[in-house]
PDB file of C-alpha atoms in Angstrom:
ATOM      1  CA  LEU A  55      23.062  -5.155 -41.596  1.00 50.00           C
ATOM      2  CA  ALA A  56      22.359  -4.799 -37.854  1.00 57.00           C
ATOM      3  CA  MET A  57      18.655  -5.361 -38.641  1.00 54.00           C
ATOM      4  CA  LYS A  58      18.907  -8.178 -41.183  1.00 52.00           C
ATOM      5  CA  GLY A  59      18.046 -11.762 -40.331  1.00 42.00           C
ATOM      6  CA  LEU A  60      16.074 -13.096 -37.389  1.00 38.00           C
ATOM      7  CA  GLY A  61      16.821 -10.368 -34.880  1.00 49.00           C
ATOM      8  CA  THR A  62      18.103  -6.840 -34.491  1.00 70.00           C
ATOM      9  CA  ASP A  63      21.707  -6.402 -33.353  1.00 87.00           C
ATOM     10  CA  GLU A  64      21.117  -3.489 -30.977  1.00 91.00           C
ATOM     11  CA  ARG A  65      24.736  -3.523 -29.816  1.00 91.00           C
ATOM     12  CA  ALA A  66      25.940  -2.946 -33.386  1.00 93.00           C
ATOM     13  CA  MET A  67      23.497  -0.057 -33.747  1.00 93.00           C
ATOM     14  CA  ILE A  68      24.822   1.485 -30.526  1.00 95.00           C
ATOM     15  CA  HIS A  69      28.444   1.085 -31.673  1.00 94.00           C
ATOM     16  CA  ILE A  70      27.693   2.927 -34.908  1.00 93.00           C
ATOM     17  CA  LEU A  71      25.208   5.575 -33.784  1.00 93.00           C
ATOM     18  CA  ALA A  72      25.982   6.512 -30.167  1.00 92.00           C
ATOM     19  CA  HIS A  73      28.953   8.757 -30.949  1.00 92.00           C
ATOM     20  CA  SER A  74      28.059   9.810 -34.484  1.00 90.00           C
ATOM     21  CA  THR A  75      27.543  13.497 -35.162  1.00 88.00           C
ATOM     22  CA  LYS A  76      24.266  14.775 -36.578  1.00 89.00           C
ATOM     23  CA  GLU A  77      25.945  15.093 -39.980  1.00 90.00           C
ATOM     24  CA  GLU A  78      27.216  11.515 -39.847  1.00 91.00           C
ATOM     25  CA  VAL A  79      23.785  10.203 -38.858  1.00 93.00           C
ATOM     26  CA  GLU A  80      22.179  12.063 -41.769  1.00 94.00           C
ATOM     27  CA  LEU A  81      24.731  10.526 -44.147  1.00 94.00           C
ATOM     28  CA  ILE A  82      23.992   7.059 -42.744  1.00 94.00           C
ATOM     29  CA  LYS A  83      20.249   7.638 -43.237  1.00 95.00           C
ATOM     30  CA  ARG A  84      20.683   8.780 -46.853  1.00 95.00           C
ATOM     31  CA  THR A  85      22.990   5.872 -47.657  1.00 95.00           C
ATOM     32  CA  TYR A  86      20.613   3.381 -46.022  1.00 94.00           C
ATOM     33  CA  LEU A  87      17.723   4.703 -48.127  1.00 95.00           C
ATOM     34  CA  ARG A  88      19.799   4.457 -51.307  1.00 96.00           C
ATOM     35  CA  MET A  89      20.969   0.908 -50.552  1.00 95.00           C
ATOM     36  CA  TYR A  90      17.730  -0.636 -49.252  1.00 93.00           C
ATOM     37  CA  ALA A  91      15.000   1.569 -50.810  1.00 95.00           C
ATOM     38  CA  LYS A  92      13.478   2.209 -47.383  1.00 94.00           C
ATOM     39  CA  THR A  93      14.274   4.508 -44.511  1.00 95.00           C
ATOM     40  CA  LEU A  94      16.383   3.554 -41.521  1.00 94.00           C
ATOM     41  CA  GLU A  95      13.631   4.887 -39.241  1.00 95.00           C
ATOM     42  CA  SER A  96      10.985   2.625 -40.788  1.00 95.00           C
ATOM     43  CA  ASP A  97      13.163  -0.444 -40.215  1.00 93.00           C
ATOM     44  CA  ILE A  98      13.898   0.598 -36.627  1.00 94.00           C
ATOM     45  CA  ILE A  99      10.163   0.992 -36.003  1.00 93.00           C
ATOM     46  CA  ASP A 100       9.467  -2.432 -37.529  1.00 93.00           C
ATOM     47  CA  ASP A 101      12.291  -4.261 -35.733  1.00 91.00           C
ATOM     48  CA  THR A 102      12.258  -2.743 -32.229  1.00 91.00           C
ATOM     49  CA  SER A 103       9.568  -2.110 -29.655  1.00 90.00           C
ATOM     50  CA  GLY A 104       8.698  -0.126 -26.554  1.00 91.00           C
ATOM     51  CA  LYS A 105      11.252   2.224 -25.050  1.00 91.00           C
ATOM     52  CA  GLU A 106      14.044   0.751 -27.152  1.00 92.00           C
ATOM     53  CA  LYS A 107      12.183   1.890 -30.258  1.00 93.00           C
ATOM     54  CA  GLU A 108      11.764   5.340 -28.696  1.00 94.00           C
ATOM     55  CA  PHE A 109      15.496   5.473 -27.927  1.00 94.00           C
ATOM     56  CA  PHE A 110      16.742   4.426 -31.366  1.00 95.00           C
ATOM     57  CA  VAL A 111      14.279   6.669 -33.213  1.00 95.00           C
ATOM     58  CA  GLY A 112      15.405   9.533 -30.976  1.00 92.00           C
ATOM     59  CA  LEU A 113      19.018   8.605 -31.648  1.00 92.00           C
ATOM     60  CA  ILE A 114      18.686   9.113 -35.410  1.00 94.00           C
ATOM     61  CA  ASN A 115      16.298  12.104 -35.332  1.00 93.00           C
ATOM     62  CA  ALA A 116      17.355  14.242 -32.349  1.00 85.00           C
ATOM     63  CA  PRO A 117      19.278  17.434 -33.180  1.00 81.00           C
ATOM     64  CA  ARG A 118      22.429  16.552 -31.185  1.00 80.00           C
ATOM     65  CA  SER A 119      23.194  20.234 -31.422  1.00 75.00           C
ATOM     66  CA  HIS A 120      26.575  21.401 -30.187  1.00 80.00           C
ATOM     67  CA  VAL A 121      26.251  23.682 -27.186  1.00 83.00           C
ATOM     68  CA  ASN A 122      28.917  25.857 -25.600  1.00 89.00           C
ATOM     69  CA  VAL A 123      29.066  24.033 -22.271  1.00 90.00           C
ATOM     70  CA  ALA A 124      30.577  26.975 -20.413  1.00 89.00           C
ATOM     71  CA  ALA A 125      27.645  29.150 -21.475  1.00 89.00           C
ATOM     72  CA  ALA A 126      24.983  26.483 -20.934  1.00 92.00           C
ATOM     73  CA  GLN A 127      25.130  25.976 -17.165  1.00 93.00           C
ATOM     74  CA  ASP A 128      21.500  27.007 -16.670  1.00 95.00           C
ATOM     75  CA  GLU A 129      20.347  24.441 -19.258  1.00 95.00           C
ATOM     76  CA  ILE A 130      22.582  21.770 -17.713  1.00 95.00           C
ATOM     77  CA  ASN A 131      21.170  22.483 -14.247  1.00 96.00           C
ATOM     78  CA  ARG A 132      17.608  22.272 -15.588  1.00 96.00           C
ATOM     79  CA  ASP A 133      18.348  18.937 -17.254  1.00 96.00           C
ATOM     80  CA  VAL A 134      19.994  17.607 -14.085  1.00 96.00           C
ATOM     81  CA  LYS A 135      16.910  18.463 -12.045  1.00 96.00           C
ATOM     82  CA  GLU A 136      14.533  17.002 -14.647  1.00 96.00           C
ATOM     83  CA  LEU A 137      16.524  13.760 -14.822  1.00 96.00           C
ATOM     84  CA  TYR A 138      16.570  13.427 -11.024  1.00 95.00           C
ATOM     85  CA  ILE A 139      12.810  13.969 -10.821  1.00 95.00           C
ATOM     86  CA  ALA A 140      12.340  11.410 -13.634  1.00 94.00           C
ATOM     87  CA  GLY A 141      14.514   8.790 -11.944  1.00 92.00           C
ATOM     88  CA  GLN A 142      15.874   8.771  -8.421  1.00 89.00           C
ATOM     89  CA  GLY A 143      13.314  11.304  -7.249  1.00 87.00           C
ATOM     90  CA  ARG A 144      10.251   9.105  -7.911  1.00 85.00           C
ATOM     91  CA  TRP A 145       9.016   5.532  -7.449  1.00 85.00           C
ATOM     92  CA  SER A 146       8.627   4.670 -11.138  1.00 87.00           C
ATOM     93  CA  THR A 147      11.287   5.844 -13.604  1.00 90.00           C
ATOM     94  CA  ASP A 148      10.117   8.103 -16.417  1.00 94.00           C
ATOM     95  CA  ILE A 149      12.304   6.550 -19.113  1.00 92.00           C
ATOM     96  CA  SER A 150      10.960   8.879 -21.816  1.00 94.00           C
ATOM     97  CA  ALA A 151      12.481  11.862 -19.993  1.00 94.00           C
ATOM     98  CA  PHE A 152      15.884  10.147 -20.025  1.00 95.00           C
ATOM     99  CA  VAL A 153      15.548   9.343 -23.736  1.00 94.00           C
ATOM    100  CA  LYS A 154      14.529  12.886 -24.610  1.00 93.00           C
ATOM    101  CA  ILE A 155      17.429  14.580 -22.834  1.00 94.00           C
ATOM    102  CA  ILE A 156      20.201  12.063 -23.548  1.00 94.00           C
ATOM    103  CA  THR A 157      19.524  11.638 -27.277  1.00 93.00           C
ATOM    104  CA  LYS A 158      19.160  15.387 -27.782  1.00 91.00           C
ATOM    105  CA  HIS A 159      22.766  16.398 -27.103  1.00 90.00           C
ATOM    106  CA  ASP A 160      26.310  15.657 -28.237  1.00 89.00           C
ATOM    107  CA  ASN A 161      28.915  13.866 -26.126  1.00 89.00           C
ATOM    108  CA  GLU A 162      30.589  17.020 -24.822  1.00 90.00           C
ATOM    109  CA  TYR A 163      27.324  18.263 -23.349  1.00 93.00           C
ATOM    110  CA  LEU A 164      26.497  14.829 -21.926  1.00 94.00           C
ATOM    111  CA  SER A 165      29.948  14.609 -20.296  1.00 93.00           C
ATOM    112  CA  ALA A 166      29.290  17.924 -18.560  1.00 94.00           C
ATOM    113  CA  LEU A 167      25.787  16.764 -17.621  1.00 96.00           C
ATOM    114  CA  ASN A 168      27.232  13.567 -16.157  1.00 95.00           C
ATOM    115  CA  VAL A 169      29.583  15.514 -13.882  1.00 95.00           C
ATOM    116  CA  ALA A 170      26.946  18.092 -12.899  1.00 96.00           C
ATOM    117  CA  TYR A 171      24.516  15.329 -11.930  1.00 96.00           C
ATOM    118  CA  GLY A 172      27.191  13.770  -9.720  1.00 95.00           C
ATOM    119  CA  ARG A 173      27.912  17.093  -8.008  1.00 95.00           C
ATOM    120  CA  ALA A 174      24.218  17.615  -7.300  1.00 96.00           C
ATOM    121  CA  TYR A 175      23.171  14.116  -6.202  1.00 94.00           C
ATOM    122  CA  GLY A 176      26.271  12.039  -5.421  1.00 91.00           C
ATOM    123  CA  ASP A 177      25.911   9.484  -8.210  1.00 91.00           C
ATOM    124  CA  THR A 178      26.953  10.415 -11.736  1.00 93.00           C
ATOM    125  CA  LEU A 179      24.282  10.334 -14.438  1.00 95.00           C
ATOM    126  CA  GLN A 180      25.877   7.161 -15.825  1.00 93.00           C
ATOM    127  CA  ARG A 181      25.492   5.470 -12.434  1.00 92.00           C
ATOM    128  CA  ALA A 182      21.903   6.727 -12.147  1.00 92.00           C
ATOM    129  CA  VAL A 183      21.092   5.162 -15.539  1.00 93.00           C
ATOM    130  CA  GLU A 184      22.588   1.843 -14.366  1.00 90.00           C
ATOM    131  CA  LYS A 185      20.413   1.922 -11.231  1.00 89.00           C
ATOM    132  CA  GLU A 186      17.175   3.166 -12.759  1.00 89.00           C
ATOM    133  CA  ILE A 187      17.135   1.331 -16.099  1.00 89.00           C
ATOM    134  CA  SER A 188      19.117  -1.785 -15.134  1.00 78.00           C
ATOM    135  CA  LYS A 189      21.222  -3.819 -17.599  1.00 71.00           C
ATOM    136  CA  SER A 190      18.909  -3.439 -20.583  1.00 85.00           C
ATOM    137  CA  VAL A 191      19.846  -2.539 -24.149  1.00 90.00           C
ATOM    138  CA  LEU A 192      18.321   0.838 -23.406  1.00 92.00           C
ATOM    139  CA  ALA A 193      20.687   1.407 -20.468  1.00 93.00           C
ATOM    140  CA  LYS A 194      23.697   0.289 -22.500  1.00 94.00           C
ATOM    141  CA  GLY A 195      22.781   2.743 -25.261  1.00 95.00           C
ATOM    142  CA  MET A 196      22.410   5.652 -22.860  1.00 95.00           C
ATOM    143  CA  GLU A 197      25.620   4.783 -21.018  1.00 95.00           C
ATOM    144  CA  ALA A 198      27.460   4.650 -24.348  1.00 95.00           C
ATOM    145  CA  MET A 199      26.317   8.173 -25.181  1.00 95.00           C
ATOM    146  CA  ILE A 200      27.263   9.531 -21.753  1.00 95.00           C
ATOM    147  CA  MET A 201      30.704   7.925 -21.618  1.00 94.00           C
ATOM    148  CA  ASP A 202      33.800   9.575 -23.023  1.00 93.00           C
ATOM    149  CA  ARG A 203      34.207   8.320 -26.593  1.00 93.00           C
ATOM    150  CA  ALA A 204      37.686   6.842 -26.137  1.00 94.00           C
ATOM    151  CA  ASP A 205      36.669   5.206 -22.832  1.00 95.00           C
ATOM    152  CA  TYR A 206      33.599   3.626 -24.395  1.00 96.00           C
ATOM    153  CA  TYR A 207      35.279   2.119 -27.433  1.00 96.00           C
ATOM    154  CA  ALA A 208      38.347   0.981 -25.463  1.00 95.00           C
ATOM    155  CA  SER A 209      35.982  -0.872 -23.107  1.00 95.00           C
ATOM    156  CA  GLU A 210      34.051  -2.441 -25.981  1.00 95.00           C
ATOM    157  CA  LEU A 211      37.242  -3.573 -27.719  1.00 94.00           C
ATOM    158  CA  ASN A 212      38.490  -5.148 -24.501  1.00 93.00           C
ATOM    159  CA  SER A 213      35.174  -6.951 -24.006  1.00 92.00           C
ATOM    160  CA  ALA A 214      35.375  -8.282 -27.566  1.00 91.00           C
ATOM    161  CA  ILE A 215      38.889  -9.634 -26.976  1.00 88.00           C
ATOM    162  CA  ARG A 216      38.773 -10.999 -23.430  1.00 83.00           C
ATOM    163  CA  GLY A 217      35.658 -13.186 -23.679  1.00 68.00           C
ATOM    164  CA  ALA A 218      35.521 -16.948 -24.267  1.00 70.00           C
ATOM    165  CA  GLY A 219      35.642 -16.307 -28.011  1.00 74.00           C
ATOM    166  CA  THR A 220      36.991 -13.265 -29.812  1.00 80.00           C
ATOM    167  CA  GLU A 221      34.115 -11.154 -31.175  1.00 87.00           C
ATOM    168  CA  THR A 222      35.534 -10.508 -34.623  1.00 86.00           C
ATOM    169  CA  ASP A 223      32.455  -8.623 -35.859  1.00 89.00           C
ATOM    170  CA  THR A 224      32.767  -6.149 -32.988  1.00 91.00           C
ATOM    171  CA  LEU A 225      36.497  -5.659 -33.565  1.00 90.00           C
ATOM    172  CA  THR A 226      35.977  -5.028 -37.274  1.00 89.00           C
ATOM    173  CA  ARG A 227      33.056  -2.668 -36.722  1.00 91.00           C
ATOM    174  CA  ILE A 228      34.789  -0.471 -34.152  1.00 93.00           C
ATOM    175  CA  ILE A 229      38.212  -0.345 -35.789  1.00 89.00           C
ATOM    176  CA  ALA A 230      36.728   0.442 -39.219  1.00 86.00           C
ATOM    177  CA  THR A 231      34.102   3.006 -38.176  1.00 88.00           C
ATOM    178  CA  GLN A 232      36.193   4.728 -35.483  1.00 89.00           C
ATOM    179  CA  ARG A 233      39.459   4.811 -37.421  1.00 82.00           C
ATOM    180  CA  HIS A 234      39.648   8.622 -37.254  1.00 83.00           C
ATOM    181  CA  THR A 235      39.781   8.452 -33.433  1.00 89.00           C
ATOM    182  CA  MET A 236      41.608   5.122 -33.049  1.00 89.00           C
ATOM    183  CA  PRO A 237      44.874   6.781 -31.890  1.00 89.00           C
ATOM    184  CA  ALA A 238      43.041   8.223 -28.860  1.00 91.00           C
ATOM    185  CA  ILE A 239      41.182   4.941 -28.319  1.00 93.00           C
ATOM    186  CA  CYS A 240      44.469   2.979 -28.428  1.00 90.00           C
ATOM    187  CA  HIS A 241      46.003   5.392 -25.923  1.00 90.00           C
ATOM    188  CA  ARG A 242      43.036   4.970 -23.589  1.00 93.00           C
ATOM    189  CA  TYR A 243      43.170   1.191 -24.050  1.00 92.00           C
ATOM    190  CA  MET A 244      46.774   1.172 -22.850  1.00 91.00           C
ATOM    191  CA  ALA A 245      45.898   3.412 -19.895  1.00 93.00           C
ATOM    192  CA  LYS A 246      42.898   1.285 -18.840  1.00 94.00           C
ATOM    193  CA  TYR A 247      44.244  -2.211 -19.410  1.00 92.00           C
ATOM    194  CA  GLY A 248      48.036  -1.871 -19.424  1.00 91.00           C
ATOM    195  CA  LYS A 249      48.269  -3.522 -22.846  1.00 86.00           C
ATOM    196  CA  ASN A 250      48.977  -2.322 -26.354  1.00 86.00           C
ATOM    197  CA  LEU A 251      45.883  -3.055 -28.473  1.00 89.00           C
ATOM    198  CA  ARG A 252      47.844  -4.377 -31.446  1.00 85.00           C
ATOM    199  CA  GLN A 253      49.904  -6.684 -29.233  1.00 84.00           C
ATOM    200  CA  HIS A 254      46.773  -7.826 -27.414  1.00 87.00           C
ATOM    201  CA  LEU A 255      45.146  -8.733 -30.733  1.00 85.00           C
ATOM    202  CA  ASP A 256      48.224 -10.739 -31.718  1.00 82.00           C
ATOM    203  CA  GLN A 257      47.708 -12.918 -28.637  1.00 81.00           C
ATOM    204  CA  GLU A 258      44.237 -14.009 -29.769  1.00 79.00           C
ATOM    205  CA  ASN A 259      43.993 -17.305 -31.650  1.00 72.00           C
ATOM    206  CA  ALA A 260      41.163 -15.968 -33.835  1.00 72.00           C
ATOM    207  CA  VAL A 261      43.372 -13.079 -34.958  1.00 78.00           C
ATOM    208  CA  LYS A 262      47.072 -13.908 -34.865  1.00 76.00           C
ATOM    209  CA  ASP A 263      48.713 -15.365 -37.963  1.00 77.00           C
ATOM    210  CA  THR A 264      45.472 -15.069 -39.943  1.00 83.00           C
ATOM    211  CA  GLN A 265      44.527 -12.989 -42.957  1.00 84.00           C
ATOM    212  CA  TYR A 266      41.822 -11.370 -40.834  1.00 83.00           C
ATOM    213  CA  GLY A 267      44.419 -10.422 -38.225  1.00 83.00           C
ATOM    214  CA  LYS A 268      46.636  -8.879 -40.887  1.00 85.00           C
ATOM    215  CA  VAL A 269      43.723  -6.745 -42.093  1.00 84.00           C
ATOM    216  CA  LEU A 270      42.984  -5.540 -38.536  1.00 84.00           C
ATOM    217  CA  GLN A 271      46.644  -4.716 -37.958  1.00 84.00           C
ATOM    218  CA  SER A 272      46.698  -2.783 -41.258  1.00 83.00           C
ATOM    219  CA  LEU A 273      43.663  -0.766 -40.198  1.00 81.00           C
ATOM    220  CA  LEU A 274      45.334   0.074 -36.885  1.00 82.00           C
ATOM    221  CA  LYS A 275      48.557   1.069 -38.650  1.00 80.00           C
ATOM    222  CA  VAL A 276      46.611   3.471 -40.881  1.00 77.00           C
ATOM    223  CA  ALA A 277      44.922   4.906 -37.784  1.00 71.00           C
ATOM    224  CA  GLU A 278      48.274   5.362 -36.062  1.00 68.00           C
ATOM    225  CA  ALA A 279      49.756   7.086 -39.110  1.00 71.00           C
ATOM    226  CA  THR A 280      46.711   9.351 -39.268  1.00 66.00           C
ATOM    227  CA  GLY A 281      47.058  10.366 -35.625  1.00 57.00           C
ATOM    228  CA  LYS A 282      50.818  10.912 -35.389  1.00 52.00           C
ATOM    229  CA  GLY A 283      51.663  14.177 -33.708  1.00 41.00           C
ATOM    230  CA  VAL A 284      48.165  14.765 -32.358  1.00 40.00           C
ATOM    231  CA  LEU A 285      47.824  12.019 -29.766  1.00 42.00           C
ATOM    232  CA  ILE A 286      46.848  13.066 -26.284  1.00 37.00           C
ATOM    233  CA  SER A 287      49.167  11.405 -23.777  1.00 36.00           C
ATOM    234  CA  SER A 288      47.547   8.805 -21.542  1.00 35.00           C
ATOM    235  CA  SER A 289      49.590  10.249 -18.692  1.00 36.00           C
ATOM    236  CA  ALA A 290      47.991  13.687 -19.058  1.00 38.00           C
ATOM    237  CA  PRO A 291      46.163  14.926 -15.926  1.00 40.00           C
ATOM    238  CA  GLN A 292      42.506  13.902 -15.794  1.00 41.00           C
ATOM    239  CA  ALA A 293      39.806  16.558 -15.687  1.00 41.00           C
ATOM    240  CA  SER A 294      38.481  17.451 -12.282  1.00 41.00           C
ATOM    241  CA  ALA A 295      34.831  17.075 -11.353  1.00 40.00           C
ATOM    242  CA  ALA A 296      34.360  20.799 -11.902  1.00 42.00           C
ATOM    243  CA  GLU A 297      35.943  20.599 -15.339  1.00 44.00           C
ATOM    244  CA  PRO A 298      34.446  17.765 -17.403  1.00 45.00           C
ATOM    245  CA  ARG A 299      36.874  15.987 -19.681  1.00 44.00           C
ATOM    246  CA  LYS A 300      36.174  16.581 -23.352  1.00 45.00           C
ATOM    247  CA  PRO A 301      35.971  13.567 -25.669  1.00 43.00           C
ATOM    248  CA  LEU A 302      39.349  12.661 -27.120  1.00 40.00           C
ATOM    249  CA  SER A 303      39.478  13.216 -30.847  1.00 41.00           C
ATOM    250  CA  THR A 304      42.300  13.330 -33.320  1.00 40.00           C
ATOM    251  CA  HIS A 305      40.556  14.473 -36.479  1.00 42.00           C
ATOM    252  CA  SER A 306      37.902  17.136 -36.876  1.00 42.00           C
ATOM    253  CA  GLY A 307      36.562  16.189 -40.298  1.00 46.00           C
ATOM    254  CA  PRO A 308      34.989  13.028 -41.714  1.00 44.00           C
ATOM    255  CA  PRO A 309      36.899   9.763 -41.234  1.00 43.00           C
ATOM    256  CA  PRO A 310      39.942   9.428 -43.514  1.00 42.00           C
ATOM    257  CA  PRO A 311      39.656   6.808 -46.266  1.00 42.00           C
ATOM    258  CA  LEU A 312      41.084   3.339 -46.183  1.00 39.00           C
ATOM    259  CA  PRO A 313      42.713   2.467 -49.523  1.00 37.00           C
ATOM    260  CA  GLY A 314      40.819  -0.130 -51.512  1.00 35.00           C
ATOM    261  CA  THR A 315      37.735  -0.174 -49.284  1.00 35.00           C
ATOM    262  CA  LEU A 316      34.176   1.087 -49.443  1.00 35.00           C
ATOM    263  CA  TYR A 317      35.118   3.704 -46.856  1.00 33.00           C
ATOM    264  CA  ALA A 318      37.129   5.787 -49.353  1.00 36.00           C
ATOM    265  CA  THR A 319      35.655   9.267 -49.617  1.00 36.00           C
ATOM    266  CA  PRO A 320      35.830  11.443 -52.777  1.00 40.00           C
ATOM    267  CA  GLY A 321      38.109  14.398 -52.237  1.00 39.00           C
ATOM    268  CA  TYR A 322      40.445  12.639 -49.836  1.00 33.00           C
ATOM    269  CA  PRO A 323      43.957  11.492 -50.806  1.00 35.00           C
ATOM    270  CA  GLN A 324      43.843   7.701 -51.105  1.00 34.00           C
ATOM    271  CA  SER A 325      47.075   6.698 -49.371  1.00 34.00           C
ATOM    272  CA  VAL A 326      49.015   7.602 -46.270  1.00 35.00           C
ATOM    273  CA  GLY A 327      52.004   8.727 -48.297  1.00 38.00           C
ATOM    274  CA  GLN A 328      50.027  11.066 -50.513  1.00 38.00           C
ATOM    275  CA  PRO A 329      50.262  14.785 -49.608  1.00 41.00           C
ATOM    276  CA  GLY A 330      47.327  16.013 -47.550  1.00 38.00           C
ATOM    277  CA  TYR A 331      46.417  12.686 -45.942  1.00 32.00           C
ATOM    278  CA  PRO A 332      44.356  13.288 -43.899  1.00 36.00           C
ATOM    279  CA  PRO A 333      43.148  16.846 -44.678  1.00 36.00           C
ATOM    280  CA  ALA A 334      42.951  19.281 -41.791  1.00 38.00           C
ATOM    281  CA  SER A 335      39.187  19.509 -41.637  1.00 37.00           C
ATOM    282  CA  GLY A 336      37.543  17.454 -44.333  1.00 40.00           C
ATOM    283  CA  PRO A 337      37.417  17.623 -48.121  1.00 39.00           C
ATOM    284  CA  GLY A 338      38.491  20.875 -49.647  1.00 40.00           C
ATOM    285  CA  ALA A 339      40.296  22.025 -46.459  1.00 39.00           C
TER     286      ALA A 339
END
């Protein structure tokens, strides 16, 4: 749907793909092919251009392999040096080098890379991307991948709420697709903005006292029930520069189902009260 109509919604694509695992991306690609009788990659190639095309194609095809960060310091140091040479160390930024390295890895590796870049050159990698690639869609996509997952989605939810008009599509997309990590996102939202997300939504005219608002609140309640007992406190000490903070997550398997929606997954119990909701690590756990 992000590529239907007169223009591509790159922000929607970033919301969905930036923090998806390799397995989730493969599932999205198979489902897209089944629904539209064409590949996601072919539509990206048709609907984007230049370095943005390179980024989004890399986003859906790169291995995003999980690496033991503690054992990968040599690789991290090599990537830090290559990124510096491609950006701050030259007159003209080699954007392809940024795309290759950033789309290749998962968020845990990129978090460590972000910190290591800051130790080596003063600016974090996220700040270097802002400087070298400016405020383009490409920069926003890379920054999304580098940022801690909970930080990123808390920021996007706040942007959707605080603007001149509530961005209901953004709220729906994030709350529905990130429901398995919404407890951590809600915690981070409170820590960053000093407001409870559900209460903040109730203050918005486009949400409060509407059927749409009731649906959003129901989704958040399911997320809260899913995450009870596994939330990471927002008052917990932050990681030091030498110890990158790992992405906050509350569920190791696929997202739990939402009763009565297209998101229900075979093998999962279909209601919060049913035993085993959510399973410990996916279907058959």
